[in-house]
């Protein structure tokens, strides 16, 4: 091959598709994503939703898109691969893996048991215990960055304890979900935080710093309401039941707050998220081993009889995000096809006609899009990924700062994901509580439909962001170099 031919091959290999033509125009380009959303809603209503099922929905949608493509199928495939290669998806996946490993290690170290111990020594009962559960769940979910993990851990430990000491079962379940909302929204290592930041091309520490005011505005009234209305009539199961639960808790796991503090400080001082998490993991492992909180084999070990061969917390942390990692790549690719087919331009054009030159209307449109998709799709991260391209397109059009866009995207996503009865974390918590009745026969099961109105942190966060969109509270615009401005820059 001549040098000219080699250069041509390199040029062709690096060629990126700039435009695709579809049957039915912009609608045809949207077929992959539309099919995915319809698939997600349908499987949710039928209570068949799962991450693997959503991956299949995304794949089938992408395949259907081929038949709507007027461009060569080879160009369609290249456009798809261009979408898959976008950094936003890869960055989120790597961050998830490290966040998952960190979360699992903290659980091995007994952080949950340590937080339960704090609750046990305070002597609070009824509504005060429910309020304390909300605060502890918020602390834990902020530490480990997983609302789902918080829901499982606290429905396993705190729910029976709270009901035993006089907490209302429905309010206990609501407090756990509300705490999961708080951490999912605020934690630097949360998957929703990572996705909201990376899809808006923002840095995680800056996003977290800028969203604290929204989170705390929702958390204060939530704590008060849980304290006032959280109490039941009498404790279920009596003192013996409560004592049996509490005897399994101990304060030693609280030492795992040290690695969490390291991650938090490093992330908020501008260190890369992977760097922060790596130091947190490296600090946590020797703490666990040398303080006898767990064995090194619980962190990582070889087991030829297992499916993965390598087992332990590190492996579980990565495996927990495998399916979601594939899903984010497919949805990001589907969103890229929207852009290539002109769908984004068409939707933005329609919205701009209504928005005109009003930034307030632009933010209301962003709030509405995110709320609509999260009402339909049961897994909040998937809904966030689906909404992110629209948020970015509109936000850039009106020069809304990337921190503000990320906050609008994440707050509504984190909130609604834990509210609706068909939501994955709500059903996850409900199923966990049902499993606990095998251990505690006296334990009542709060239903997803009953808990719906009382996830206060979620509802308040949705309202806070709606008020922020209407009034412009906290609104910042983006300058030429990415700086935050109080006034919208001129074109």
XYZ file of C-alpha atoms in Angstrom:
491
model
C 0.000 0.000 0.000
C 1.380 3.430 -0.964
C 1.656 6.263 1.509
C -1.258 8.012 -0.231
C -3.424 4.895 0.129
C -2.445 4.572 3.783
C -3.421 8.179 4.404
C -6.752 7.616 2.635
C -7.401 4.522 4.777
C -6.678 6.478 7.938
C -8.990 9.277 6.801
C -11.807 6.853 5.970
C -11.351 4.987 9.219
C -11.658 8.174 11.238
C -14.565 9.576 9.204
C -17.509 10.612 11.306
C -21.045 10.771 9.958
C -22.397 14.312 10.106
C -25.948 13.737 8.867
C -28.389 10.887 8.254
C -31.627 10.887 6.267
C -34.637 8.996 7.602
C -38.061 8.045 6.340
C -40.634 10.324 8.006
C -37.839 12.797 8.684
C -37.162 13.720 12.298
C -39.671 11.145 13.557
C -37.848 8.318 11.808
C -34.602 9.270 13.524
C -36.397 9.167 16.867
C -37.691 5.600 16.397
C -34.874 3.935 18.411
C -35.391 6.178 21.435
C -39.198 6.244 21.142
C -39.301 2.455 21.033
C -37.055 2.289 24.093
C -39.305 4.661 26.083
C -42.472 2.764 25.090
C -40.761 -0.524 25.935
C -39.702 0.838 29.335
C -43.222 2.086 30.145
C -44.869 -1.155 29.023
C -42.552 -3.448 30.958
C -42.938 -1.197 33.994
C -46.738 -1.308 33.936
C -46.591 -5.086 33.504
C -44.113 -5.266 36.435
C -41.539 -6.910 34.165
C -38.957 -4.156 34.250
C -35.272 -5.044 34.626
C -31.950 -3.618 33.503
C -31.394 -6.518 31.096
C -34.898 -5.990 29.724
C -34.141 -2.311 29.131
C -30.909 -3.247 27.327
C -32.925 -5.491 25.001
C -35.431 -2.692 24.431
C -32.634 -0.332 23.423
C -31.103 -2.930 21.066
C -34.429 -3.706 19.392
C -35.102 0.027 18.963
C -31.723 0.589 17.329
C -32.357 -2.340 14.990
C -35.761 -0.946 14.003
C -34.062 2.343 13.197
C -32.214 0.625 10.350
C -35.479 0.148 8.459
C -36.291 3.849 8.720
C -32.879 4.927 7.436
C -32.808 6.329 3.888
C -29.051 6.665 4.154
C -26.864 3.617 3.599
C -27.075 1.114 6.399
C -23.313 1.316 6.624
C -23.581 5.043 7.347
C -26.313 4.354 9.923
C -24.022 1.833 11.612
C -21.110 4.274 11.548
C -23.327 6.964 13.092
C -24.298 4.469 15.781
C -20.646 3.655 16.479
C -19.819 7.358 16.616
C -22.487 7.671 19.308
C -21.142 4.698 21.230
C -17.659 6.239 21.152
C -18.729 9.516 22.787
C -16.737 10.131 25.978
C -19.810 10.868 28.092
C -20.892 7.221 28.234
C -17.444 5.811 28.884
C -16.677 8.355 31.613
C -19.920 7.543 33.411
C -19.292 3.783 33.246
C -15.763 3.969 34.659
C -16.979 6.285 37.434
C -19.805 3.849 38.247
C -17.385 0.946 38.540
C -15.224 2.794 41.057
C -18.271 4.097 42.934
C -19.727 0.579 43.076
C -16.513 -0.897 44.448
C -16.289 1.834 47.085
C -19.906 1.335 48.172
C -19.521 -2.417 48.526
C -16.341 -2.055 50.582
C -18.061 0.346 53.000
C -20.835 -2.203 53.475
C -18.279 -4.953 54.183
C -16.799 -2.631 56.822
C -20.166 -2.477 58.608
C -21.103 1.158 58.024
C -24.807 0.292 58.054
C -24.493 -1.489 61.413
C -22.620 1.514 62.755
C -25.374 3.882 61.709
C -27.991 1.601 63.266
C -25.977 1.678 66.501
C -26.215 5.479 66.519
C -29.969 5.127 66.335
C -30.059 2.542 69.107
C -28.171 4.628 71.691
C -30.281 7.761 71.242
C -33.331 6.164 72.844
C -35.718 7.866 70.421
C -38.978 6.173 69.450
C -41.972 6.716 67.188
C -41.793 9.755 64.921
C -38.360 10.786 66.200
C -36.980 7.397 65.172
C -38.547 7.822 61.728
C -36.919 11.253 61.387
C -33.605 9.772 62.554
C -33.970 7.006 59.966
C -34.347 9.639 57.255
C -31.191 11.417 58.425
C -29.183 8.193 58.698
C -30.387 6.942 55.314
C -29.434 10.302 53.815
C -25.984 10.074 55.419
C -25.433 6.520 54.231
C -26.643 7.135 50.678
C -24.445 10.219 50.449
C -21.503 8.128 51.647
C -21.905 5.186 49.295
C -23.619 6.957 46.409
C -26.276 4.313 45.867
C -29.918 4.934 46.640
C -30.783 1.353 45.679
C -28.208 -0.037 48.105
C -29.490 2.284 50.822
C -33.060 1.107 50.239
C -32.089 -2.553 50.586
C -29.821 -2.036 53.615
C -32.239 0.133 55.570
C -35.353 -1.886 54.726
C -33.421 -4.862 56.073
C -32.177 -3.253 59.295
C -33.899 0.021 60.158
C -37.446 -0.795 59.001
C -38.018 -3.647 61.486
C -36.288 -1.673 64.235
C -38.400 1.421 63.593
C -41.682 -0.457 63.505
C -40.702 -2.294 66.703
C -40.211 0.979 68.604
C -43.417 2.644 67.480
C -42.703 4.040 64.025
C -45.546 3.961 61.507
C -44.683 1.284 58.894
C -45.621 3.416 55.886
C -43.731 6.424 57.224
C -40.688 4.250 57.989
C -40.637 3.021 54.384
C -41.123 6.591 53.152
C -38.263 7.859 55.332
C -35.907 5.242 53.892
C -36.855 6.151 50.319
C -36.564 9.864 51.131
C -33.066 9.337 52.543
C -32.124 7.454 49.387
C -33.353 10.439 47.344
C -31.145 12.804 49.353
C -27.963 10.814 48.756
C -28.748 9.902 45.176
C -29.072 13.607 44.441
C -26.146 14.923 46.466
C -23.476 12.195 46.639
C -20.402 12.853 44.468
C -20.221 9.113 43.732
C -23.924 8.670 42.910
C -24.704 7.318 39.437
C -27.261 10.092 38.851
C -24.733 12.738 39.933
C -22.147 11.286 37.584
C -24.562 11.063 34.639
C -26.027 14.534 35.171
C -22.541 16.068 35.334
C -20.943 14.168 32.469
C -23.878 14.552 30.068
C -23.805 18.314 30.626
C -19.989 18.363 30.371
C -19.652 19.632 33.932
C -17.227 18.660 36.695
C -18.710 16.621 39.558
C -17.299 18.691 42.479
C -18.680 21.918 41.045
C -22.069 20.357 40.446
C -22.269 18.989 44.009
C -21.291 22.326 45.553
C -23.912 24.166 43.528
C -26.783 21.781 44.331
C -26.448 21.624 48.113
C -28.827 24.550 48.611
C -31.599 22.743 46.734
C -31.103 19.491 48.650
C -31.097 21.127 52.075
C -34.197 23.212 51.271
C -36.069 19.945 50.757
C -34.433 18.063 53.646
C -35.339 20.486 56.443
C -39.149 20.313 56.066
C -38.890 16.584 55.322
C -37.170 15.941 58.667
C -39.791 17.979 60.523
C -42.719 16.189 58.868
C -41.259 12.739 59.527
C -40.807 13.692 63.167
C -44.385 14.967 63.499
C -46.281 12.330 61.555
C -43.947 9.322 61.743
C -45.218 7.803 64.957
C -47.577 4.839 65.080
C -49.888 3.962 67.943
C -47.730 1.397 69.746
C -44.594 -0.542 68.982
C -45.184 -3.744 67.021
C -43.419 -6.747 68.499
C -42.497 -4.976 71.749
C -39.200 -4.423 73.488
C -37.941 -7.956 72.871
C -38.244 -7.493 69.087
C -36.425 -4.175 69.216
C -33.683 -5.563 71.444
C -33.160 -8.506 69.110
C -32.608 -6.166 66.182
C -30.373 -3.735 67.984
C -28.039 -6.391 69.384
C -26.730 -6.968 65.842
C -25.532 -3.371 65.561
C -22.213 -2.039 66.838
C -20.233 1.200 66.621
C -17.063 -0.231 65.062
C -18.406 0.193 61.523
C -18.473 3.964 62.008
C -14.737 4.003 61.329
C -15.721 3.565 57.685
C -16.857 7.190 57.721
C -13.135 8.043 57.472
C -12.727 6.711 53.890
C -15.998 8.427 53.016
C -14.667 11.710 54.386
C -11.488 11.296 52.329
C -13.500 10.799 49.135
C -15.780 13.726 49.933
C -12.942 16.151 50.724
C -10.889 15.166 47.673
C -13.899 15.375 45.343
C -14.991 18.759 46.666
C -11.460 20.179 46.422
C -11.309 19.509 42.703
C -9.667 16.095 42.475
C -10.891 13.826 39.697
C -13.666 11.529 40.859
C -11.705 8.373 39.983
C -8.734 9.720 41.947
C -10.942 10.476 44.958
C -12.589 7.056 44.884
C -9.272 5.269 44.476
C -7.924 6.882 47.644
C -11.150 6.035 49.439
C -10.855 2.380 48.427
C -7.165 2.247 49.378
C -7.949 3.768 52.777
C -10.924 1.478 53.444
C -9.254 -1.880 52.730
C -6.546 -1.751 55.444
C -9.065 -0.305 57.924
C -11.303 -3.318 57.404
C -8.481 -5.867 57.635
C -6.468 -4.392 60.530
C -9.505 -3.543 62.680
C -11.032 -6.993 62.086
C -14.188 -5.551 60.573
C -13.937 -8.144 57.836
C -11.572 -10.470 56.046
C -9.585 -9.620 52.949
C -11.364 -12.501 51.190
C -14.622 -10.545 51.550
C -13.038 -7.756 49.512
C -11.511 -9.917 46.790
C -10.739 -13.624 46.488
C -10.558 -16.464 43.978
C -13.274 -19.092 43.861
C -13.008 -21.527 40.925
C -16.527 -22.797 41.629
C -18.193 -19.401 41.162
C -19.428 -18.053 37.837
C -17.092 -15.058 38.048
C -14.084 -17.004 39.488
C -13.078 -13.789 41.280
C -15.484 -12.861 44.089
C -15.824 -10.237 46.796
C -16.951 -6.645 47.292
C -14.803 -5.241 44.478
C -16.295 -7.697 41.991
C -19.859 -7.079 43.221
C -19.317 -3.339 42.883
C -18.352 -3.701 39.215
C -20.906 -6.387 38.336
C -23.700 -4.276 39.785
C -23.202 -1.708 37.017
C -22.456 -3.957 34.039
C -25.971 -3.916 32.607
C -26.430 -0.221 33.312
C -23.085 0.463 31.626
C -24.259 -1.259 28.449
C -27.575 0.578 28.664
C -26.003 4.020 28.922
C -23.887 3.375 25.820
C -26.929 2.286 23.801
C -29.061 5.229 24.910
C -26.267 7.726 24.285
C -25.895 6.203 20.804
C -29.661 6.454 20.209
C -29.570 10.097 21.281
C -26.702 10.672 18.829
C -28.908 9.300 16.032
C -31.509 11.909 17.022
C -28.932 14.599 16.434
C -27.757 13.167 13.114
C -31.338 12.820 11.879
C -32.346 16.357 12.827
C -34.784 15.352 15.573
C -33.049 17.444 18.195
C -33.189 20.488 15.959
C -36.887 19.888 15.213
C -37.868 19.467 18.873
C -35.771 22.416 19.935
C -37.344 24.498 17.181
C -40.868 23.715 18.384
C -39.961 24.510 21.974
C -38.219 27.712 21.020
C -41.434 28.936 19.362
C -43.161 28.579 22.733
C -40.182 29.674 24.799
C -39.329 32.594 22.485
C -36.639 34.503 24.380
C -37.759 33.566 27.888
C -35.156 31.745 29.960
C -37.848 30.975 32.542
C -39.868 29.128 29.915
C -36.736 27.317 28.810
C -36.175 26.046 32.349
C -39.845 25.092 32.672
C -39.488 23.096 29.451
C -36.392 21.364 30.865
C -38.212 20.587 34.134
C -41.197 19.186 32.221
C -39.126 16.954 29.920
C -37.194 15.453 32.819
C -40.346 14.941 34.902
C -42.209 13.314 32.004
C -39.463 10.800 31.206
C -38.936 9.947 34.871
C -42.646 9.362 35.331
C -42.511 6.835 32.509
C -39.180 5.023 32.928
C -38.776 3.052 36.135
C -34.978 3.156 36.461
C -34.067 6.768 37.191
C -30.596 6.659 35.650
C -32.054 5.405 32.364
C -34.631 8.198 32.392
C -31.894 10.732 33.133
C -29.811 9.489 30.234
C -32.824 9.734 27.913
C -33.580 13.311 29.022
C -29.988 14.565 29.072
C -29.630 15.422 25.339
C -32.739 17.610 25.417
C -31.582 19.380 28.561
C -28.173 20.048 27.033
C -29.605 21.272 23.726
C -32.042 23.728 25.315
C -29.628 24.804 28.038
C -26.862 25.645 25.579
C -29.328 27.509 23.371
C -30.215 29.871 26.237
C -26.719 29.876 27.755
C -27.896 28.297 31.030
C -24.825 27.245 32.993
C -23.916 23.571 32.899
C -24.115 23.302 36.714
C -27.690 24.579 36.636
C -28.610 22.180 33.811
C -27.090 19.256 35.706
C -28.984 20.236 38.851
C -32.316 20.494 37.039
C -31.668 17.112 35.449
C -30.505 15.333 38.599
C -32.870 16.738 41.230
C -36.060 15.835 39.379
C -34.616 12.465 38.325
C -33.490 11.519 41.846
C -36.811 12.619 43.316
C -39.319 10.967 41.011
C -37.371 7.726 40.762
C -38.230 6.976 44.407
C -41.824 8.195 44.472
C -44.001 6.376 41.953
C -45.353 2.951 43.010
C -44.063 1.411 39.772
C -40.550 2.767 40.307
C -37.761 0.198 40.553
C -36.371 1.325 43.959
C -39.872 1.445 45.486
C -40.582 -2.102 44.329
C -37.097 -3.137 45.461
C -37.738 -1.834 48.978
C -41.188 -3.417 49.106
C -39.826 -6.828 48.085
C -37.045 -6.502 50.687
C -39.576 -5.794 53.430
C -41.620 -8.822 52.378
C -38.498 -10.966 52.694
C -37.956 -9.634 56.221
C -41.333 -11.044 57.299
C -39.714 -14.481 57.104
C -37.459 -13.400 59.981
C -39.970 -11.193 61.805
C -43.422 -12.726 61.440
C -45.013 -9.805 63.240
C -43.663 -7.248 60.745
C -46.318 -5.380 58.687
C -45.550 -4.670 55.021
C -46.037 -1.104 53.768
C -47.289 -1.106 50.179
C -45.837 0.967 47.304
C -49.190 2.657 46.688
C -49.498 3.655 50.362
C -45.993 5.146 50.580
C -46.441 7.250 47.423
C -47.574 10.563 49.078
C -45.064 10.509 51.943
C -41.655 10.450 50.265
C -41.259 14.048 51.421
C -37.696 14.650 50.233
C -38.683 13.615 46.716
C -41.802 15.764 46.550
C -40.122 18.808 48.095
C -37.153 18.499 45.742
C -39.466 18.443 42.707
C -41.302 21.513 44.018
C -38.076 23.337 44.902
C -36.769 22.898 41.355
C -40.111 23.985 39.867
C -40.026 27.144 41.994
C -36.391 27.694 40.967
C -37.415 27.428 37.303
C -40.365 29.828 37.725
C -38.571 32.432 39.848
C -35.016 32.070 38.557
C -33.665 31.340 42.052
C -30.122 30.035 41.713
C -30.047 30.620 37.947
C -26.608 31.198 36.485
C -25.581 31.722 32.902
C -22.484 30.484 31.158
C -19.704 32.727 29.913
C -17.386 32.086 26.988
C -14.895 30.236 29.196
C -17.497 28.314 31.183
C -17.629 30.766 34.065
C -20.868 31.421 35.980
C -22.577 34.728 35.247
C -25.586 36.353 36.892
C -26.665 38.012 33.651
C -27.233 36.291 30.332
C -24.372 37.127 27.962
C -25.195 38.700 24.666
C -24.708 36.663 21.479
